[in-house]
Short mmCIF file of C-alpha atoms in Angstrom, two decimals:
data_model
loop_
_atom_site.label_atom_id
_atom_site.label_comp_id
_atom_site.label_asym_id
_atom_site.label_seq_id
_atom_site.Cartn_x
_atom_site.Cartn_y
_atom_site.Cartn_z
CA UNK A 88 144.95 108.11 64.34
CA UNK A 89 146.57 110.51 66.62
CA UNK A 90 149.05 107.92 67.84
CA UNK A 91 149.87 107.27 64.02
CA UNK A 92 150.36 111.09 63.50
CA UNK A 93 152.62 111.34 66.48
CA UNK A 94 154.62 108.39 65.20
CA UNK A 95 155.09 109.91 61.78
CA UNK A 96 156.06 113.19 63.46
CA UNK A 97 158.70 111.82 65.71
CA UNK A 98 160.29 109.89 62.61
CA UNK A 99 159.98 113.26 60.74
CA UNK A 100 161.93 115.00 63.51
CA UNK A 101 164.59 112.42 63.46
CA UNK A 102 165.42 112.00 59.87
CA UNK A 103 163.62 114.50 57.85
CA UNK A 104 162.53 111.67 55.19
CA UNK A 105 160.70 108.76 56.70
CA UNK A 106 159.79 105.21 55.20
CA UNK A 107 156.33 103.97 55.83
CA UNK A 108 156.73 100.57 57.33
CA UNK A 109 155.52 98.53 60.23
CA UNK A 110 156.78 101.14 62.86
CA UNK A 111 153.72 103.13 61.67
CA UNK A 112 150.88 101.32 63.26
CA UNK A 113 148.80 103.20 65.73
CA UNK A 114 147.99 100.86 68.37
CA UNK A 115 146.65 98.24 66.02
CA UNK A 116 149.77 95.95 65.45
CA UNK A 117 150.91 97.02 61.87
CA UNK A 118 150.29 99.62 59.10
CA UNK A 119 148.13 97.44 57.11
CA UNK A 120 145.75 96.41 59.88
CA UNK A 121 145.50 100.15 60.77
CA UNK A 122 144.90 101.14 56.98
CA UNK A 123 142.12 98.36 56.64
CA UNK A 124 140.63 99.68 60.02
CA UNK A 125 140.46 103.26 58.70
CA UNK A 126 139.09 102.09 55.49
CA UNK A 127 136.38 100.13 56.90
CA UNK A 128 135.11 103.03 59.26
CA UNK A 129 134.98 105.36 56.29
CA UNK A 130 131.23 104.77 55.56
CA UNK A 131 130.46 105.45 58.95
CA UNK A 132 132.10 108.82 58.90
CA UNK A 133 130.30 109.53 55.55
CA UNK A 134 127.05 108.94 57.37
CA UNK A 135 127.99 111.71 59.68
CA UNK A 136 128.80 114.14 57.09
CA UNK A 137 125.50 113.38 55.19
CA UNK A 138 123.18 112.72 57.93
CA UNK A 139 124.48 114.75 60.88
CA UNK A 140 124.46 118.48 61.19
CA UNK A 141 126.31 121.18 62.97
CA UNK A 142 129.33 120.40 65.26
CA UNK A 143 129.25 116.63 64.40
CA UNK A 144 129.06 117.13 60.66
CA UNK A 145 132.32 119.14 61.09
CA UNK A 146 133.98 116.57 62.96
CA UNK A 147 133.16 113.96 60.33
CA UNK A 148 134.32 116.16 57.57
CA UNK A 149 137.70 116.57 59.26
CA UNK A 150 137.87 112.93 60.17
CA UNK A 151 137.41 112.12 56.42
CA UNK A 152 140.32 114.30 55.42
CA UNK A 153 142.61 112.72 57.98
CA UNK A 154 141.57 109.09 57.00
CA UNK A 155 141.97 109.73 53.24
CA UNK A 156 145.22 111.29 53.81
CA UNK A 157 146.40 108.35 55.87
CA UNK A 158 145.08 105.67 53.49
CA UNK A 159 146.89 107.52 50.50
CA UNK A 160 150.14 107.93 52.61
CA UNK A 161 150.21 104.20 53.94
CA UNK A 162 149.71 102.76 50.50
CA UNK A 163 148.32 99.44 51.57
CA UNK A 164 147.23 97.76 48.27
CA UNK A 165 144.05 96.04 49.66
CA UNK A 166 142.82 99.61 50.88
CA UNK A 167 143.51 101.20 47.50
CA UNK A 168 141.68 98.44 45.68
CA UNK A 169 138.83 98.79 48.29
CA UNK A 170 138.64 102.55 47.78
CA UNK A 171 138.28 102.19 43.90
CA UNK A 172 135.51 99.67 44.24
CA UNK A 173 133.77 101.75 46.79
CA UNK A 174 133.70 104.65 44.33
CA UNK A 175 132.63 102.31 41.43
CA UNK A 176 129.78 100.82 43.55
CA UNK A 177 128.79 104.18 44.78
CA UNK A 178 128.59 105.58 41.14
CA UNK A 179 126.38 102.71 40.10
CA UNK A 180 124.02 102.81 43.10
CA UNK A 181 123.43 106.58 42.79
CA UNK A 182 122.58 106.15 39.05
CA UNK A 183 120.30 103.13 39.90
CA UNK A 184 118.76 105.07 42.67
CA UNK A 185 118.07 108.32 40.65
CA UNK A 186 120.08 109.97 43.63
CA UNK A 187 118.53 113.60 43.28
CA UNK A 188 115.20 112.21 43.83
CA UNK A 189 115.77 109.34 46.17
CA UNK A 190 118.42 110.56 48.39
CA UNK A 191 117.75 114.45 48.19
CA UNK A 192 121.58 115.25 48.13
CA UNK A 193 122.41 117.57 45.38
CA UNK A 194 125.94 118.78 44.20
CA UNK A 195 124.80 122.37 44.95
CA UNK A 196 124.20 121.88 48.75
CA UNK A 197 126.58 122.76 51.38
CA UNK A 198 127.29 119.12 51.84
CA UNK A 199 128.37 118.67 48.21
CA UNK A 200 130.39 121.85 48.29
CA UNK A 201 132.20 120.85 51.36
CA UNK A 202 133.00 117.44 50.00
CA UNK A 203 134.37 118.95 46.76
CA UNK A 204 136.60 121.29 48.72
CA UNK A 205 137.60 118.45 51.04
CA UNK A 206 138.63 116.36 47.98
CA UNK A 207 140.69 119.22 46.65
CA UNK A 208 142.43 119.55 50.06
CA UNK A 209 143.02 115.68 50.30
CA UNK A 210 144.67 115.76 46.91
CA UNK A 211 146.75 118.94 47.64
CA UNK A 212 147.95 117.58 50.73
CA UNK A 213 148.53 113.99 49.81
CA UNK A 214 151.20 114.83 47.20
CA UNK A 215 153.71 116.69 49.53
CA UNK A 216 152.90 113.69 52.23
CA UNK A 217 153.90 111.09 49.57
CA UNK A 218 156.88 112.91 48.67
CA UNK A 219 157.90 113.45 52.23
CA UNK A 220 157.72 109.86 53.23
CA UNK A 221 159.62 108.88 49.99
CA UNK A 222 157.13 106.21 48.89
CA UNK A 223 155.77 107.64 45.74
CA UNK A 224 156.24 104.30 44.00
CA UNK A 225 155.45 101.70 46.68
CA UNK A 226 152.02 100.44 44.98
CA UNK A 227 153.60 100.54 41.61
CA UNK A 228 156.41 98.31 42.60
CA UNK A 229 153.76 95.94 44.00
CA UNK A 230 151.83 95.96 40.98
CA UNK A 231 154.92 95.53 38.92
CA UNK A 232 155.98 92.43 41.16
CA UNK A 233 152.54 90.75 40.81
CA UNK A 234 152.60 90.91 37.10
CA UNK A 235 156.36 89.71 36.81
CA UNK A 236 155.31 86.91 38.82
CA UNK A 237 152.05 86.02 36.91
CA UNK A 238 154.07 86.34 33.62
CA UNK A 239 157.09 84.17 34.51
CA UNK A 240 155.74 81.83 37.11
CA UNK A 241 157.81 78.65 36.59
CA UNK A 242 157.83 77.47 40.40
CA UNK A 243 159.51 78.68 43.57
CA UNK A 244 163.35 77.87 42.75
CA UNK A 245 165.99 79.42 44.55
CA UNK A 246 167.35 81.16 41.29
CA UNK A 247 164.12 83.11 41.02
CA UNK A 248 164.99 85.90 43.44
CA UNK A 249 161.92 87.78 42.52
CA UNK A 250 159.77 85.36 44.30
CA UNK A 251 161.07 86.48 47.77
CA UNK A 252 158.51 88.96 48.32
CA UNK A 253 155.16 89.33 50.05
CA UNK A 254 153.23 89.43 46.57
CA UNK A 255 154.58 86.17 45.40
CA UNK A 256 154.35 84.53 48.82
CA UNK A 257 150.63 85.34 49.11
CA UNK A 258 150.04 83.81 45.62
CA UNK A 259 151.84 80.70 46.73
CA UNK A 260 149.71 80.53 49.99
CA UNK A 261 146.57 81.10 48.02
CA UNK A 262 147.46 78.07 45.76
CA UNK A 263 147.95 76.09 48.98
CA UNK A 264 144.44 77.01 50.24
CA UNK A 265 142.93 75.97 47.00
CA UNK A 266 144.83 72.75 47.04
CA UNK A 267 143.30 72.05 50.53
CA UNK A 268 139.91 72.91 49.45
CA UNK A 269 140.30 70.64 46.25
CA UNK A 270 141.04 67.68 48.64
CA UNK A 271 138.33 68.48 51.07
CA UNK A 272 135.97 70.28 49.05
CA UNK A 273 132.54 69.69 51.20
CA UNK A 274 133.35 70.57 54.83
CA UNK A 275 136.94 71.56 54.61
CA UNK A 276 139.77 70.61 57.18
CA UNK A 277 138.13 72.13 60.08
CA UNK A 278 138.39 75.66 61.84
CA UNK A 279 142.00 77.03 62.44
CA UNK A 280 143.50 73.82 60.66
CA UNK A 281 144.77 75.74 57.50
CA UNK A 282 148.04 76.36 59.22
CA UNK A 283 148.57 72.62 59.69
CA UNK A 284 147.62 71.51 56.37
CA UNK A 285 149.15 74.17 54.37
CA UNK A 286 152.70 73.05 54.99
CA UNK A 287 151.59 69.72 53.60
CA UNK A 288 151.65 71.43 50.05
CA UNK A 289 155.05 72.94 50.63
CA UNK A 290 156.26 76.44 51.76
CA UNK A 291 156.94 79.50 49.46
CA UNK A 292 160.60 79.80 48.86
CA UNK A 293 161.90 82.73 51.00
CA UNK A 294 164.80 82.86 53.54
CA UNK A 295 162.02 83.33 56.30
CA UNK A 296 160.02 80.07 55.23
CA UNK A 297 163.35 78.11 54.40
CA UNK A 298 164.48 78.35 58.07
CA UNK A 299 160.78 78.38 59.46
CA UNK A 300 161.33 81.61 61.22
CA UNK A 301 157.89 82.73 59.69
CA UNK A 302 154.88 80.69 60.54
CA UNK A 303 152.17 81.09 58.05
CA UNK A 304 148.92 80.79 59.95
CA UNK A 305 146.62 82.46 57.44
CA UNK A 306 146.58 82.69 53.58
CA UNK A 307 146.01 86.34 53.58
CA UNK A 308 142.65 85.68 51.83
CA UNK A 309 139.59 85.23 54.32
CA UNK A 310 137.52 83.90 51.49
CA UNK A 311 140.00 81.07 50.56
CA UNK A 312 140.50 80.52 54.26
CA UNK A 313 136.91 79.89 54.82
CA UNK A 314 136.67 77.69 51.61
CA UNK A 315 139.84 75.43 52.72
CA UNK A 316 138.70 75.10 56.43
CA UNK A 317 134.71 75.01 56.03
CA UNK A 318 134.48 73.85 52.36
CA UNK A 319 131.70 74.84 50.08
CA UNK A 320 129.22 74.61 53.13
CA UNK A 321 130.71 77.12 55.14
CA UNK A 322 131.72 79.27 52.08
CA UNK A 323 128.00 79.42 50.92
CA UNK A 324 126.68 80.24 54.42
CA UNK A 325 129.18 83.30 54.73
CA UNK A 326 128.33 84.70 51.24
CA UNK A 327 124.76 84.01 51.97
CA UNK A 328 125.02 86.63 54.78
CA UNK A 329 126.03 89.49 52.27
CA UNK A 330 123.49 88.24 49.79
CA UNK A 331 120.76 88.43 52.38
CA UNK A 332 121.97 91.87 53.29
CA UNK A 333 121.84 93.12 49.67
CA UNK A 334 118.37 91.49 49.04
CA UNK A 335 116.72 93.29 52.09
CA UNK A 336 118.66 96.50 51.11
CA UNK A 337 117.12 96.57 47.70
CA UNK A 338 113.79 96.02 49.28
CA UNK A 339 114.26 99.17 51.51
CA UNK A 340 115.37 101.09 48.53
CA UNK A 341 111.89 100.58 46.90
CA UNK A 342 110.05 100.94 50.26
CA UNK A 343 109.08 104.31 51.89
CA UNK A 344 112.26 104.49 53.88
CA UNK A 345 113.30 107.97 54.92
CA UNK A 346 116.25 109.74 53.04
CA UNK A 347 118.52 109.22 55.99
CA UNK A 348 117.83 105.65 56.25
CA UNK A 349 118.42 105.05 52.68
CA UNK A 350 121.67 106.69 52.92
CA UNK A 351 122.60 104.74 55.94
CA UNK A 352 121.77 101.55 54.14
CA UNK A 353 123.60 102.62 50.99
CA UNK A 354 126.75 103.32 52.89
CA UNK A 355 126.43 100.12 55.04
CA UNK A 356 126.41 98.21 51.65
CA UNK A 357 129.46 100.06 50.70
CA UNK A 358 131.27 99.04 53.92
CA UNK A 359 130.15 95.24 53.21
CA UNK A 360 131.69 95.51 49.69
CA UNK A 361 134.92 96.98 51.18
CA UNK A 362 135.16 94.23 53.70
CA UNK A 363 134.82 91.63 51.23
CA UNK A 364 137.48 93.48 48.88
CA UNK A 365 140.02 93.57 51.80
CA UNK A 366 139.20 90.00 52.62
CA UNK A 367 140.55 88.96 49.17
CA UNK A 368 144.04 90.24 50.13
CA UNK A 369 144.04 90.24 53.91
CA UNK A 370 142.55 88.66 56.99
CA UNK A 371 139.99 91.06 58.48
CA UNK A 372 138.15 88.07 59.90
CA UNK A 373 141.08 87.55 62.31
CA UNK A 374 140.81 91.13 63.63
CA UNK A 375 138.56 92.30 66.36
CA UNK A 376 137.86 96.06 65.04
CA UNK A 377 137.06 95.08 61.34
CA UNK A 378 134.77 92.46 62.83
CA UNK A 379 133.02 94.90 64.77
CA UNK A 380 132.59 97.25 61.88
CA UNK A 381 131.17 94.24 59.78
CA UNK A 382 128.50 93.61 62.64
CA UNK A 383 127.62 97.07 62.52
CA UNK A 384 126.97 97.30 58.83
CA UNK A 385 125.01 93.98 58.91
CA UNK A 386 123.19 95.60 62.17
CA UNK A 387 122.16 98.73 60.35
CA UNK A 388 120.73 97.05 57.24
CA UNK A 389 118.98 94.57 59.33
CA UNK A 390 117.77 97.03 61.66
CA UNK A 391 116.03 99.39 59.31
CA UNK A 392 114.45 96.29 57.69
CA UNK A 393 113.09 95.23 61.09
CA UNK A 394 111.69 98.64 61.44
CA UNK A 395 110.06 98.71 58.03
CA UNK A 396 108.13 95.50 59.21
CA UNK A 397 105.04 96.69 61.02
CA UNK A 398 104.56 93.25 62.95
CA UNK A 399 106.39 90.22 63.80
CA UNK A 400 104.60 86.97 63.66
CA UNK A 401 104.42 84.41 66.65
CA UNK A 402 106.45 82.02 64.51
CA UNK A 403 109.19 84.64 64.06
CA UNK A 404 109.35 85.25 67.80
CA UNK A 405 109.68 81.50 68.47
CA UNK A 406 112.51 81.35 66.07
CA UNK A 407 114.31 84.38 67.86
CA UNK A 408 113.86 82.44 71.26
CA UNK A 409 115.60 79.58 69.85
CA UNK A 410 118.38 81.51 68.29
CA UNK A 411 119.00 83.42 71.54
CA UNK A 412 118.93 80.23 73.50
CA UNK A 413 121.50 78.62 71.14
CA UNK A 414 123.65 81.77 71.49
CA UNK A 415 123.56 81.98 75.08
CA UNK A 416 124.60 78.18 75.57
CA UNK A 417 127.41 78.68 72.83
CA UNK A 418 128.55 81.83 74.46
CA UNK A 419 128.73 79.90 77.98
CA UNK A 420 130.55 77.06 76.37
CA UNK A 421 133.00 79.24 74.63
CA UNK A 422 133.80 81.39 77.77
CA UNK A 423 134.72 78.14 79.46
CA UNK A 424 136.95 76.81 76.74
CA UNK A 425 138.37 80.28 76.37
CA UNK A 426 139.37 80.53 80.05
CA UNK A 427 141.12 77.01 79.66
CA UNK A 428 142.89 78.46 76.89
CA UNK A 429 144.02 81.54 78.62
CA UNK A 430 145.47 79.67 81.52
CA UNK A 431 147.46 77.45 79.11
CA UNK A 432 148.85 80.43 77.23
CA UNK A 433 150.15 81.99 80.46
CA UNK A 434 151.88 78.74 81.14
CA UNK A 435 153.19 78.82 77.66
CA UNK A 436 154.68 82.22 78.21
CA UNK A 437 156.36 80.94 81.27
CA UNK A 438 157.76 77.95 79.23
CA UNK A 439 159.27 80.15 76.79
CA UNK A 440 160.81 82.44 79.54
CA UNK A 441 162.24 79.37 81.13
CA UNK A 442 163.51 78.29 77.58
CA UNK A 443 165.30 81.66 77.08
CA UNK A 444 167.10 81.23 80.36
CA UNK A 445 167.92 77.58 79.72
CA UNK A 446 165.90 76.48 82.63
CA UNK A 447 164.85 73.12 81.19
CA UNK A 448 163.22 71.85 84.38
CA UNK A 449 160.88 74.87 84.73
CA UNK A 450 160.29 74.84 80.88
CA UNK A 451 158.99 71.15 81.16
CA UNK A 452 157.02 71.95 84.19
CA UNK A 453 155.10 74.95 82.50
CA UNK A 454 154.72 72.96 79.23
CA UNK A 455 153.17 70.29 80.93
CA UNK A 456 150.73 72.56 82.64
CA UNK A 457 149.91 74.28 79.30
CA UNK A 458 149.06 70.98 77.43
CA UNK A 459 145.37 70.53 77.74
CA UNK A 460 142.61 69.19 75.46
CA UNK A 461 141.62 72.73 74.38
CA UNK A 462 145.27 73.89 73.80
CA UNK A 463 147.00 71.10 72.14
CA UNK A 464 149.31 73.32 70.19
CA UNK A 465 150.00 77.21 70.18
CA UNK A 466 148.93 79.74 67.77
CA UNK A 467 151.73 79.04 65.26
CA UNK A 468 150.37 75.38 65.17
CA UNK A 469 153.30 74.14 67.11
CA UNK A 470 152.30 71.33 69.36
CA UNK A 471 152.80 71.99 73.18
CA UNK A 472 154.37 68.36 73.23
CA UNK A 473 157.32 69.84 71.15
CA UNK A 474 158.15 72.19 73.93
CA UNK A 475 158.24 69.26 76.63
CA UNK A 476 160.56 67.29 74.05
CA UNK A 477 162.74 70.33 73.70
CA UNK A 478 163.16 70.47 77.46
CA UNK A 479 163.93 66.83 77.65
CA UNK A 480 166.25 66.73 74.81
CA UNK A 481 168.40 69.61 76.28
CA UNK A 482 168.22 67.85 79.70
CA UNK A 483 170.18 65.00 78.11
CA UNK A 484 167.27 62.61 77.75
CA UNK A 485 166.91 61.87 74.00
CA UNK A 486 164.71 58.80 74.60
CA UNK A 487 162.20 60.95 76.47
CA UNK A 488 162.35 63.73 74.05
CA UNK A 489 161.69 61.16 71.18
CA UNK A 490 158.39 60.16 73.04
CA UNK A 491 157.28 63.86 73.15
CA UNK A 492 158.34 64.56 69.53
CA UNK A 493 156.49 61.49 68.42
CA UNK A 494 153.39 62.76 70.18
CA UNK A 495 153.86 66.18 68.58
CA UNK A 496 154.08 64.83 65.16
CA UNK A 497 150.79 63.00 65.64
CA UNK A 498 149.20 66.40 66.56
CA UNK A 499 150.75 68.26 63.56
CA UNK A 500 152.54 65.68 61.13
CA UNK A 501 153.75 68.66 58.83
CA UNK A 502 155.70 70.85 61.60
CA UNK A 503 159.18 71.30 60.27
CA UNK A 504 160.84 71.88 63.72
CA UNK A 505 158.93 68.44 65.09
CA UNK A 506 160.34 66.65 62.30
CA UNK A 507 163.91 67.79 62.37
CA UNK A 508 164.09 67.35 66.05
CA UNK A 509 162.51 63.95 66.23
CA UNK A 510 165.04 62.91 63.63
CA UNK A 511 167.90 64.24 65.48
CA UNK A 512 166.64 62.17 68.64
CA UNK A 513 166.68 59.13 66.58
CA UNK A 514 170.16 60.11 65.34
CA UNK A 515 171.35 60.38 68.75
CA UNK A 516 170.21 56.87 69.57
CA UNK A 517 171.92 55.63 66.37
CA UNK A 518 168.95 54.84 64.19
CA UNK A 519 170.15 56.70 61.13
CA UNK A 520 168.06 55.13 58.57
CA UNK A 521 164.87 56.32 60.18
CA UNK A 522 166.36 59.57 60.94
CA UNK A 523 167.28 60.29 57.17
CA UNK A 524 163.69 59.06 56.34
CA UNK A 525 162.26 61.86 58.66
CA UNK A 526 164.68 64.45 57.36
CA UNK A 527 163.54 63.58 53.84
CA UNK A 528 159.92 64.26 54.92
CA UNK A 529 160.79 67.60 56.27
CA UNK A 530 163.10 68.64 53.21
CA UNK A 531 159.87 67.52 50.96
CA UNK A 532 158.06 70.30 52.59
CA UNK A 533 160.82 72.88 52.57
CA UNK A 534 163.55 71.68 50.32
CA UNK A 535 166.20 74.05 51.99
CA UNK A 536 164.99 73.86 55.50
CA UNK A 537 168.60 74.67 56.96
CA UNK A 538 168.51 72.43 60.04
CA UNK A 539 167.16 69.44 58.43
CA UNK A 540 169.38 69.84 55.41
CA UNK A 541 172.70 70.19 57.37
CA UNK A 542 171.52 67.54 59.87
CA UNK A 543 171.08 64.93 56.85
CA UNK A 544 174.57 65.62 55.62
CA UNK A 545 176.02 65.02 58.89
CA UNK A 546 174.04 61.63 59.30
CA UNK A 547 175.32 60.64 55.68
CA UNK A 548 178.82 61.44 56.53
CA UNK A 549 179.13 59.84 59.80
CA UNK A 550 177.60 56.52 58.49
CA UNK A 551 180.20 56.44 55.88
CA UNK A 552 178.34 57.91 52.68
CA UNK A 553 181.06 60.61 52.36
CA UNK A 554 180.52 61.24 48.45
CA UNK A 555 176.88 61.30 48.88
CA UNK A 556 177.04 63.84 51.55
CA UNK A 557 179.71 65.92 49.77
CA UNK A 558 177.33 66.12 46.70
CA UNK A 559 174.26 66.82 48.50
CA UNK A 560 175.76 69.73 50.55
CA UNK A 561 176.68 71.22 47.17
CA UNK A 562 173.07 71.47 46.08
CA UNK A 563 172.24 73.84 48.93
CA UNK A 564 171.64 77.35 47.54
CA UNK A 565 174.86 79.57 47.37
CA UNK A 566 172.81 82.58 48.54
CA UNK A 567 172.23 81.07 51.98
CA UNK A 568 175.64 79.58 52.90
CA UNK A 569 176.37 80.42 56.53
CA UNK A 570 178.96 79.38 59.15
CA UNK A 571 177.26 75.89 59.62
CA UNK A 572 177.50 75.38 55.96
CA UNK A 573 181.12 76.32 55.69
CA UNK A 574 182.27 74.52 58.92
CA UNK A 575 180.49 71.26 57.62
CA UNK A 576 182.16 71.67 54.11
CA UNK A 577 185.51 72.39 55.67
CA UNK A 578 185.68 69.12 57.65
CA UNK A 579 184.92 67.34 54.50
CA UNK A 580 187.41 68.93 52.34
CA UNK A 581 190.09 68.35 54.82
CA UNK A 582 189.39 64.68 55.14
CA UNK A 583 189.51 64.47 51.24
CA UNK A 584 192.76 66.26 51.23
CA UNK A 585 194.14 63.87 53.86
CA UNK A 586 193.18 60.94 51.79
CA UNK A 587 195.09 62.22 48.70
CA UNK A 588 198.30 63.61 50.15
CA UNK A 589 198.55 62.58 53.64
CA UNK A 590 202.33 62.36 53.44
CA UNK A 591 202.86 66.04 52.78
CA UNK A 592 199.58 67.56 54.52
CA UNK A 593 201.69 69.05 57.32
CA UNK A 594 203.75 71.04 54.84
CA UNK A 595 200.79 72.44 52.84
CA UNK A 596 199.59 75.73 54.59
CA UNK A 597 196.57 76.06 52.37
CA UNK A 598 195.24 72.66 53.57
CA UNK A 599 195.29 74.08 57.14
CA UNK A 600 193.65 77.36 56.23
CA UNK A 601 189.85 77.01 56.10
CA UNK A 602 189.63 79.84 53.49
CA UNK A 603 192.00 78.16 51.05
CA UNK A 604 190.11 75.09 51.18
CA UNK A 605 186.88 76.69 50.36
CA UNK A 606 188.74 78.71 47.64
CA UNK A 607 189.93 75.34 46.09
CA UNK A 608 186.39 73.76 46.46
CA UNK A 609 184.92 76.71 44.52
CA UNK A 610 187.66 76.46 41.84
CA UNK A 611 187.05 72.81 41.58
CA UNK A 612 183.21 73.48 40.91
CA UNK A 613 184.02 76.27 38.39
CA UNK A 614 186.42 74.02 36.41
CA UNK A 615 184.22 70.96 36.78
CA UNK A 616 186.82 68.69 38.16
CA UNK A 617 186.93 66.62 41.28
CA UNK A 618 188.28 68.41 44.36
CA UNK A 619 190.84 65.67 44.84
CA UNK A 620 192.20 66.16 41.45
CA UNK A 621 192.75 69.87 41.99
CA UNK A 622 194.63 69.09 45.32
CA UNK A 623 196.94 66.44 43.41
CA UNK A 624 197.34 68.91 40.62
CA UNK A 625 198.21 71.91 42.88
CA UNK A 626 200.47 69.69 45.13
CA UNK A 627 202.53 68.54 41.97
CA UNK A 628 202.98 72.06 40.70
CA UNK A 629 204.39 73.27 44.10
CA UNK A 630 206.98 70.54 44.02
CA UNK A 631 208.04 71.35 40.61
CA UNK A 632 208.57 74.84 41.51
#
């Protein structure tokens, strides 16, 4: 929190008004992860306010103020929803438990007065903070985007500019997770395999996805992730943990548990509720700190339950011995696998460094060292064999690179770069028919994946299908036309012009000027006439003048 406040302070000094973005993150990666961590720690701090006394109670109260102001200022939608659900849950539970009798915590006590004063301070401080960071309507905009997407969802087409935002992308990824579950309902596709199979059901339309510069490794919904990767079996086991915690918690509420114990159990249930809420919008299962808080809340509930049991049967002790034995064996096995993966990741870093320096020999060596049984692909689902193929391809060995690209395709058959680079290797060897087939497979996953799109145009043009190449190129979204697009189109237009007026080409400056060629092509598109006809018409008018 102190690191975050210092980050905000530095930006205030620089610009006066700041924008809350991913530069505000404390030491936790990004602002959303930071906000989620602060939200999940809140029940523990509330325990300090209610249960502790003296100096530590005051520390807890100060922490609550800081955390609430931070949560309000960062405006992470998942944390706001979690806070609302927390308040509703606490109100329902306090009414159910008859809070004055069961918890002995009255509004007239010093604790209640302190919390009311704190709430007033939080509201008073939050308003100028939100104004200062110029982010008053961030949540409103996101809700409006979500509503707009739900009302007008007619597919991710490039004309639908409102689709290119995090809300629509997440909804699309959630749909992909459900599609994976539908095809693998019982045991799913296996742990950590969502990032492979999600691409099979196409990528969301956005500039990042279209160029594969953003790799979607999680659907930003842990519940759907478990459902897709583990099927109904793992999902029920996961939800069963929370059901078990709630069952034994309600047993404790009806027992003679102390006031502090009931408060601790109640707030732990609140932590579990907030975890599930955040899991519906984010990926707390992939974060270390949020997992620690989850285990703490489970431990508090189960710990009080164990204390309430006067004796443990011999049968129960035997079960615990078996569980501990399995845990030790599993831990040792995972430690060994982890050490192997760590060594592979180090070699992969060296391979990436060599790639940045175009040292293909060194890149090939470290990629080979990184590729092991426990590390067949990197964190973004890119097969290590692809790195070997890239090194071979850039070293002038397309046949060797094709071997590695085919191996990579076997590991991840839906990786866009693997598909594109394998097709390029085949194109280098003259197998245009197979190259086009693989380009089409990549474009079926991401219709406007730039590399595969442009490469297919080149193959069609080189093999003589010039009309088809020209028409296919014009299906590319105008919003994403770049230098490669203009360069390829210019070559086509110049060849078309040469075929029509080859005798007077040298005297026509506009046929030499790339910009004039592109303007004529745009005019032909607007007037719905062939480019060649426009060239002939313009040439005739010039001779008459």
